[in-house]
Short mmCIF file of C-alpha atoms in Angstrom, two decimals:
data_model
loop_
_atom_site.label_atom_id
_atom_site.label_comp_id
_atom_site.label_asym_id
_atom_site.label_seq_id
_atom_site.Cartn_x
_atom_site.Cartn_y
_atom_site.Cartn_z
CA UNK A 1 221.19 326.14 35.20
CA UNK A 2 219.00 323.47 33.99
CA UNK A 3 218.97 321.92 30.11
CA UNK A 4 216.90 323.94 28.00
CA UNK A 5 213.59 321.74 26.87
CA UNK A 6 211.68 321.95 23.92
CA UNK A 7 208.32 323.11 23.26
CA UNK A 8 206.95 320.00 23.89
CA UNK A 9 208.25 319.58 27.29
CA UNK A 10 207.89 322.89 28.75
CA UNK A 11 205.10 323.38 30.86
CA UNK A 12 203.20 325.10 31.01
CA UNK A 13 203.98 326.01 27.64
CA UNK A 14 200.35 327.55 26.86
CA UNK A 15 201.53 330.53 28.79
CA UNK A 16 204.45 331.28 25.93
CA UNK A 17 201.62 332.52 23.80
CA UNK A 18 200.02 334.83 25.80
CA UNK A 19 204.10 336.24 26.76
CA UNK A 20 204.82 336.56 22.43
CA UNK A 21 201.55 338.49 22.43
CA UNK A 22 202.98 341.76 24.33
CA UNK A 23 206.05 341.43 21.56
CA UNK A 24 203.90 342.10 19.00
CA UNK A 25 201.93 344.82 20.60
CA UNK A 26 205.15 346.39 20.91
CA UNK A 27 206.11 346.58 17.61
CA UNK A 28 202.14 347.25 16.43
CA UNK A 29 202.34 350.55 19.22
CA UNK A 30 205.45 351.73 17.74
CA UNK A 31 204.42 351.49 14.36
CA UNK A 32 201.13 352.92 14.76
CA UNK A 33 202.92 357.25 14.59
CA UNK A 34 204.87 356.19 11.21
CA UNK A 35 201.09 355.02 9.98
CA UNK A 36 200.03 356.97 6.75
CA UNK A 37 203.57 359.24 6.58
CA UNK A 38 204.62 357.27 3.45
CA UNK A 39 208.01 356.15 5.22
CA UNK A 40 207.66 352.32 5.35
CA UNK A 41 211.45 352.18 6.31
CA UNK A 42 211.02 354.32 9.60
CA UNK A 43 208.13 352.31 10.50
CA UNK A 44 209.74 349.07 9.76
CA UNK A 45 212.57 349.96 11.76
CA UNK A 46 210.71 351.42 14.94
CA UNK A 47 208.55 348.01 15.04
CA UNK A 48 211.85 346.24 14.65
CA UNK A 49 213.15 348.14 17.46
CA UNK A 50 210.06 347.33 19.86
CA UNK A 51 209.38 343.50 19.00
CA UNK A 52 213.14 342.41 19.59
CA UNK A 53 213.26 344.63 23.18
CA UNK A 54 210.12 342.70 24.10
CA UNK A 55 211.11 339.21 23.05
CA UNK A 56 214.07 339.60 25.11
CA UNK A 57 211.66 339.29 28.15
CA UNK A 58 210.45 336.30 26.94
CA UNK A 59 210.63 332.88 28.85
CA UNK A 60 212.21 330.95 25.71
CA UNK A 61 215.83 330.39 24.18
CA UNK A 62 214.59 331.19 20.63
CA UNK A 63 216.65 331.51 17.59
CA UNK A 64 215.40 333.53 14.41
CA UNK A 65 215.15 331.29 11.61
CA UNK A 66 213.12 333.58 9.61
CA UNK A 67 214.65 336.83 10.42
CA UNK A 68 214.08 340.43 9.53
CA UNK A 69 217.30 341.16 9.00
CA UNK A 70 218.12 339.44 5.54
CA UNK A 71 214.75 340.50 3.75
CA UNK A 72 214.82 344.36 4.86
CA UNK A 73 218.21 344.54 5.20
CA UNK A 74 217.55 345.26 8.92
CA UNK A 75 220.23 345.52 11.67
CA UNK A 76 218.26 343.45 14.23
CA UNK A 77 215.89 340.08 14.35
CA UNK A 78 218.69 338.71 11.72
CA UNK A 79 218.52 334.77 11.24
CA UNK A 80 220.85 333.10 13.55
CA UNK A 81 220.19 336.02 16.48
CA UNK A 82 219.17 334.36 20.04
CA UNK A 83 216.11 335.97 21.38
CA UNK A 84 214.18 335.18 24.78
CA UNK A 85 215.28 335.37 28.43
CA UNK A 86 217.39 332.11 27.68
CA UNK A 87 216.06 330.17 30.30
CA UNK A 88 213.02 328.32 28.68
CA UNK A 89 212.34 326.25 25.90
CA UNK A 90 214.21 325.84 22.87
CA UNK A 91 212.67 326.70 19.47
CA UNK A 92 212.80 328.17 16.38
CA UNK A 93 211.12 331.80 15.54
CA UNK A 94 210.03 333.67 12.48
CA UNK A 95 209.41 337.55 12.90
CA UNK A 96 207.67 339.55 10.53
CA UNK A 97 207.50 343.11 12.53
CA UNK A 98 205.47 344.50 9.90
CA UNK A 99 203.75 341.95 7.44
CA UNK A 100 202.81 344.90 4.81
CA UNK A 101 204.87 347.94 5.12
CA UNK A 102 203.50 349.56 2.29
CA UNK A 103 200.00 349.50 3.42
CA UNK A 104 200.75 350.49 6.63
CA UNK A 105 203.03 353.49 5.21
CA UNK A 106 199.88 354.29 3.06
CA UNK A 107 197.52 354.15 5.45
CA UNK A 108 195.56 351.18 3.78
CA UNK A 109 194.33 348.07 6.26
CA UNK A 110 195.87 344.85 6.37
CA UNK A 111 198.90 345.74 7.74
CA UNK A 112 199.97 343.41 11.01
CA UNK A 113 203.13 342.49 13.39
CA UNK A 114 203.44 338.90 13.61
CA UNK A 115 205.79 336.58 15.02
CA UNK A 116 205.76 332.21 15.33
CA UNK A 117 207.48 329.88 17.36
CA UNK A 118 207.78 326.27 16.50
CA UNK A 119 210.31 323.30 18.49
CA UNK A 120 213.94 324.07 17.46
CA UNK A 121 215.13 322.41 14.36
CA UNK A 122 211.53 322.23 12.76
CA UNK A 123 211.02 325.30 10.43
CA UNK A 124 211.74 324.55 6.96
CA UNK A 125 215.17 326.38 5.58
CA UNK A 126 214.46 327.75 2.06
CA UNK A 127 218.35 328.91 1.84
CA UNK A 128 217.65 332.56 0.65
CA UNK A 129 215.15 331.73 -1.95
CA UNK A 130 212.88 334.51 -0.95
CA UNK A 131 209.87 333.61 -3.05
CA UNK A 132 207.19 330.44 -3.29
CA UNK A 133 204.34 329.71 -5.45
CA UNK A 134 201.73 329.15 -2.81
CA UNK A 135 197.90 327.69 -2.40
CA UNK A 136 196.42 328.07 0.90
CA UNK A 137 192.46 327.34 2.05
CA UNK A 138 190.84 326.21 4.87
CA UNK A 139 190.02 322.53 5.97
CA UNK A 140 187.26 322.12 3.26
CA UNK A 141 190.41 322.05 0.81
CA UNK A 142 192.20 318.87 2.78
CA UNK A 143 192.61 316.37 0.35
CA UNK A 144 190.46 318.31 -2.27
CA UNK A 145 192.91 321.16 -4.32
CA UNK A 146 196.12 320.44 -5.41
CA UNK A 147 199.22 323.54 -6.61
CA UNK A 148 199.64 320.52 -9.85
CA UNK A 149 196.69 321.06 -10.96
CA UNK A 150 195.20 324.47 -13.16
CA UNK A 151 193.26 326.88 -10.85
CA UNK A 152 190.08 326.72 -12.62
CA UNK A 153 190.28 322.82 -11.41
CA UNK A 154 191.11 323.73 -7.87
CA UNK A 155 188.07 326.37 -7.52
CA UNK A 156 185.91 323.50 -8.89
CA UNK A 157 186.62 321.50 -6.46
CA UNK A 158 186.70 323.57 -3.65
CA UNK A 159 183.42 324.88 -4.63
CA UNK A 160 182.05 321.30 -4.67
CA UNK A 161 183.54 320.67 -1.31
CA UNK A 162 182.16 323.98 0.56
CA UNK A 163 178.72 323.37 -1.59
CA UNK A 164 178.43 326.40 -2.71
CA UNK A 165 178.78 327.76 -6.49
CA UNK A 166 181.95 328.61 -8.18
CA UNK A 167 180.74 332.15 -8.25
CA UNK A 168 180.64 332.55 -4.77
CA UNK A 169 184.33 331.62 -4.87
CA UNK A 170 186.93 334.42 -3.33
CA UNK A 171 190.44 334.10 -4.30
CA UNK A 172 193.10 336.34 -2.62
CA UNK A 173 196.05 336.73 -5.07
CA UNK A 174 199.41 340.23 -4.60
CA UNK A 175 198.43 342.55 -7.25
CA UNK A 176 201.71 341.82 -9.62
CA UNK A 177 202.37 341.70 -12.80
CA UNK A 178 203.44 338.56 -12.54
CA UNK A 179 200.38 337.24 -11.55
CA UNK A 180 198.17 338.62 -14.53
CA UNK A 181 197.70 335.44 -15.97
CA UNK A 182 196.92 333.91 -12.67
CA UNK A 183 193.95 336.38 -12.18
CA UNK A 184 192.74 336.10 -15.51
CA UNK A 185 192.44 332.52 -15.04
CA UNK A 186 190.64 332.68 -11.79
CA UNK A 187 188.06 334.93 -13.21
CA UNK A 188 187.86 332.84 -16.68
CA UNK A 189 186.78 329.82 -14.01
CA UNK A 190 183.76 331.52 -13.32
CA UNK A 191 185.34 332.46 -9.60
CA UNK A 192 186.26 336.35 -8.31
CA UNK A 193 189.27 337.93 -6.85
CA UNK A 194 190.16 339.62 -4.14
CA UNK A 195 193.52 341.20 -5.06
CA UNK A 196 195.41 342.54 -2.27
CA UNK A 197 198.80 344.83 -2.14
CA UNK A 198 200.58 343.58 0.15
CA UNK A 199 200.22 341.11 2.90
CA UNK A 200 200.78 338.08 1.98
CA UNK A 201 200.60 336.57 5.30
CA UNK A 202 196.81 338.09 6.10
CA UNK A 203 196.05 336.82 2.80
CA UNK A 204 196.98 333.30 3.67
CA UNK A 205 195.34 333.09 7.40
CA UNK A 206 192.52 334.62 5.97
CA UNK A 207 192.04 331.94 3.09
CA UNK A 208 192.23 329.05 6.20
CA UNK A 209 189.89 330.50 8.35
CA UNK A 210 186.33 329.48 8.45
CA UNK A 211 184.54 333.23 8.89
CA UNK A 212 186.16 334.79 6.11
CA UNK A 213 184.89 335.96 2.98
CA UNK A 214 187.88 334.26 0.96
CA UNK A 215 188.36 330.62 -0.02
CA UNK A 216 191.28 330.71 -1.41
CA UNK A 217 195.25 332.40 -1.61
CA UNK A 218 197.40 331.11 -4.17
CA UNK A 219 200.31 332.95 -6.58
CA UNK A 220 203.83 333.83 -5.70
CA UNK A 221 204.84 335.48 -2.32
CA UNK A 222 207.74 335.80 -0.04
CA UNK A 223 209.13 331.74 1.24
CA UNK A 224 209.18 333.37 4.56
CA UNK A 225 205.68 334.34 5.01
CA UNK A 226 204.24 331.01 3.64
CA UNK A 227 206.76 329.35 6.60
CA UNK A 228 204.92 332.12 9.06
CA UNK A 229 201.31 331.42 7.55
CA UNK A 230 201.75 327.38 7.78
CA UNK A 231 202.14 327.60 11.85
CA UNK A 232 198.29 329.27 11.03
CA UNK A 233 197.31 327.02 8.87
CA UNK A 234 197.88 324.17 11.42
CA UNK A 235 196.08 325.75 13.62
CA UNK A 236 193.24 326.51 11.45
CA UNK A 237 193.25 322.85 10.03
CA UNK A 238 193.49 324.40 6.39
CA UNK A 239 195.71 323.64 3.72
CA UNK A 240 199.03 325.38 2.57
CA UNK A 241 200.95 324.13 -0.22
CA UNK A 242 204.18 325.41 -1.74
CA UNK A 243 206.87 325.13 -4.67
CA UNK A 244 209.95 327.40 -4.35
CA UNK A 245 210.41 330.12 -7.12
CA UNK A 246 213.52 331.48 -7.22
CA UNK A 247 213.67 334.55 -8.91
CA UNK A 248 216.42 334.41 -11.28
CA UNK A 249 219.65 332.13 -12.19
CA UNK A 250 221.88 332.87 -9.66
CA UNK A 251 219.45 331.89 -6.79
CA UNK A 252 218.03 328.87 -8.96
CA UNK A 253 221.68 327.59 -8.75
CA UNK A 254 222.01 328.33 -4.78
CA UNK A 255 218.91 326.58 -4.32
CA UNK A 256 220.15 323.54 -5.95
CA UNK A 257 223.54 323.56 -4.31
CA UNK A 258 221.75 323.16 -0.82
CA UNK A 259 220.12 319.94 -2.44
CA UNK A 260 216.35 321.74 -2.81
CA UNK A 261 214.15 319.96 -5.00
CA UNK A 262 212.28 323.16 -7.41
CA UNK A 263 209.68 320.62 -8.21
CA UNK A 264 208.57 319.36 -4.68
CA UNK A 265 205.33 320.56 -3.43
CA UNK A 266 206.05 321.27 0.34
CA UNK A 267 202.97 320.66 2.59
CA UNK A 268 202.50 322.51 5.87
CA UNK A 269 204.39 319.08 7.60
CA UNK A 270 207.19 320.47 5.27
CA UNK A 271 207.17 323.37 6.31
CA UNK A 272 206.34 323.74 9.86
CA UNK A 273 207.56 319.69 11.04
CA UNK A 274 205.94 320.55 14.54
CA UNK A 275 202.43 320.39 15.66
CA UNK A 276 203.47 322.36 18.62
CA UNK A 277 203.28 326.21 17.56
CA UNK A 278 202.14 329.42 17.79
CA UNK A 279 201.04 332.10 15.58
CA UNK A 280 200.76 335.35 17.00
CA UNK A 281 199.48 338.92 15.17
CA UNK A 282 198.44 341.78 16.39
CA UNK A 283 196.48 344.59 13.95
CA UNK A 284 198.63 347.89 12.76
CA UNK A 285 195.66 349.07 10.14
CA UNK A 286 192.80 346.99 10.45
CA UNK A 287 192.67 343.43 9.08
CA UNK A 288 189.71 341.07 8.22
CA UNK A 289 190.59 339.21 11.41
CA UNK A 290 191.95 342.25 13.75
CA UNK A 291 191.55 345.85 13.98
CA UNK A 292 194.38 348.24 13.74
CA UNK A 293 195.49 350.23 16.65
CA UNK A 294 192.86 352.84 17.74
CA UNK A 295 192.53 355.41 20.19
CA UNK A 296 189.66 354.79 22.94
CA UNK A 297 189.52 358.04 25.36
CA UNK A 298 192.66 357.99 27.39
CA UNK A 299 193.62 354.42 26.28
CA UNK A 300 195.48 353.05 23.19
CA UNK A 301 193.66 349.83 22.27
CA UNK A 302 195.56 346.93 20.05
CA UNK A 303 193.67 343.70 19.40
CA UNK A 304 195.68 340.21 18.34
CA UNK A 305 194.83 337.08 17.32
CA UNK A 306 196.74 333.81 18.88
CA UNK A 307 196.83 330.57 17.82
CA UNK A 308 198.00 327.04 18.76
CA UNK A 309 198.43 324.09 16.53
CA UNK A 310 198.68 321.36 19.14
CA UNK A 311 195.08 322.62 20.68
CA UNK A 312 193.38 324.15 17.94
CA UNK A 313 192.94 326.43 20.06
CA UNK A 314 192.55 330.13 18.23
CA UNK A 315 192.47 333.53 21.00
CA UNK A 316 191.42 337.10 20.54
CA UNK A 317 192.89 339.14 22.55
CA UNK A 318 192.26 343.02 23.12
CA UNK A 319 194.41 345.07 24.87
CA UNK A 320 193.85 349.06 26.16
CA UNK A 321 196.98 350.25 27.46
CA UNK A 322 197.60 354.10 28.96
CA UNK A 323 200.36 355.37 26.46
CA UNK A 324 201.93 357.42 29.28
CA UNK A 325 202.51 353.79 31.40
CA UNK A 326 202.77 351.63 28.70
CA UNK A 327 205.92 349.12 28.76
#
């Protein structure tokens, strides 16, 4: 058997994109019956199910470094598990079956599968803290908005940068109570939210990309969706910037024992030290970016969106599969 290669030396590599794509069809199929039933835990767990049978097809020797095990207490896609075929390159991966399992146990749209691969060894390890203060835009925002600075500063300058007024400003921020101040604030500047429930991962690739109607995604989310959204970002050209927030003492002092600085602001370098990954996500409920899985006649069509850093290069893919062949 031959040395496994990174991502950078496989060729050709381009095609590992297209191969992650059918992983997170899989899980978006097998969500798609628990959509609206109000059981986010079967539908987690079904997606689960379906994404890690899939990636075991895959030509990669992938570790999960950003696993679904640990945050949904999950018996598969843990940190640490091998996934792939074994027999191509070595990288890390970060799985997030179901980015919004609320909304897609509601029925509401936003809710996606989404996985991202990056060389081995260069996702960033937040040691269990599970949360980040986060500001993410697209490329007008390079070397423009800053997390130091207030937010009514930042959507100043952004507005300046796109040319537009601060009215026409969109900033995604989770609906929390913890972010009350935060929206209050945004609006204050003159600047509108768009508040979402869930989703924190949409709400970041949607603040990046160039066709959206939102500028902007700052406020506290989960550390492991802003290390998923950066592989985007990079791709998109945008901006992501980040400051871990643990969420009490105990994890304040495990973050410091494994030598994290609480006041560095990590960039998307920090994050994501590769320019060579993917971001793949397919549509449960319909995003901004992707539908949801519908029904067309005798097909089941999912659409996905795939992305690579090290081209720029950004794919929509749409996909009608006959249920009763489907595999």
């Amino acid at each position: 058997m031959t040395e496994p290669r990174s991502l950078g030396d496989w060729q050709p590599d381009r095609n590992l994109a297209m191969e992650l794509v059918r992983a997170t069809e899989a899980a978006a199929m097998r969500a798609t019956p628990w959509i609206g039933r109000g059981d986010k835990n079967s539908a987690d767990g079904a997606a689960v199910d379906a994404m890690r049978r899939f990636l075991s097809t895959v030509n990669m020797n992938g570790t999960v470094v950003i696993g679904e095990g640990e945050k949904d207490e999950a018996p598969w896609l843990y940190n640490g598990e091998k996934v792939g075929n074994g027999e191509g390159a070595e990288c890390d991966v970060a799985v997030d079956p179901i980015d919004g399992t609320r909304l897609a146990a509601e029925g509401r749209p936003g809710a996606l599968s989404v996985i991202a691969v990056a060389d081995r060894g260069s996702m960033y390890d937040p040691s269990a803290v599970f949360y980040m203060d986060k500001l993410v835009c697209g490329p007008e925002g390079v070397g423009v908005v800053d997390i130091d600075r207030p937010i009514g500063e930042n959507i100043r300058a952004l507005a300046r940068a796109k040319n537009v007024d601060v009215s026409d400003i969109r900033v995604a921020v989770l609906d929390r109570p913890r972010h009350a101040q935060l929206i209050t604030d945004i609006r204050e500047a003159g600047a509108g939210t768009r508040l979402i429930m869930d989703g924190d991962v949409a709400g970041g690739v949607n603040a990046a990309r160039w066709d959206s109607r939102i500028d902007m995604c700052v406020g506290i989310g989960g550390t492991p969706e802003g290390i998923i959204t950066a592989c985007a970002v990079k791709a998109l050209g945008g901006v992501i910037q980040g400051r871990l927030w643990p969420k009490d003492d105990e994890e304040r002092e495990r973050a410091l024992a494994a030598g994290h600085d609480l006041d560095r602001v990590l960039q998307s370098n920090d994050l994501v030290a590769s320019d060579n990954c993917y971001f793949v996500a397919t549509g449960i409920t319909s995003a901004e970016f992707v539908d949801g899985v519908q029904r067309h006649g005798p097909f089941v069509r999912a659409e996905s969106i795939v992305m690579r850093a090290h081209s720029g290069t950004i794919r929509h893919v749409i996909s009608d599969m006959d249920p009763t062949r489907w595999n």
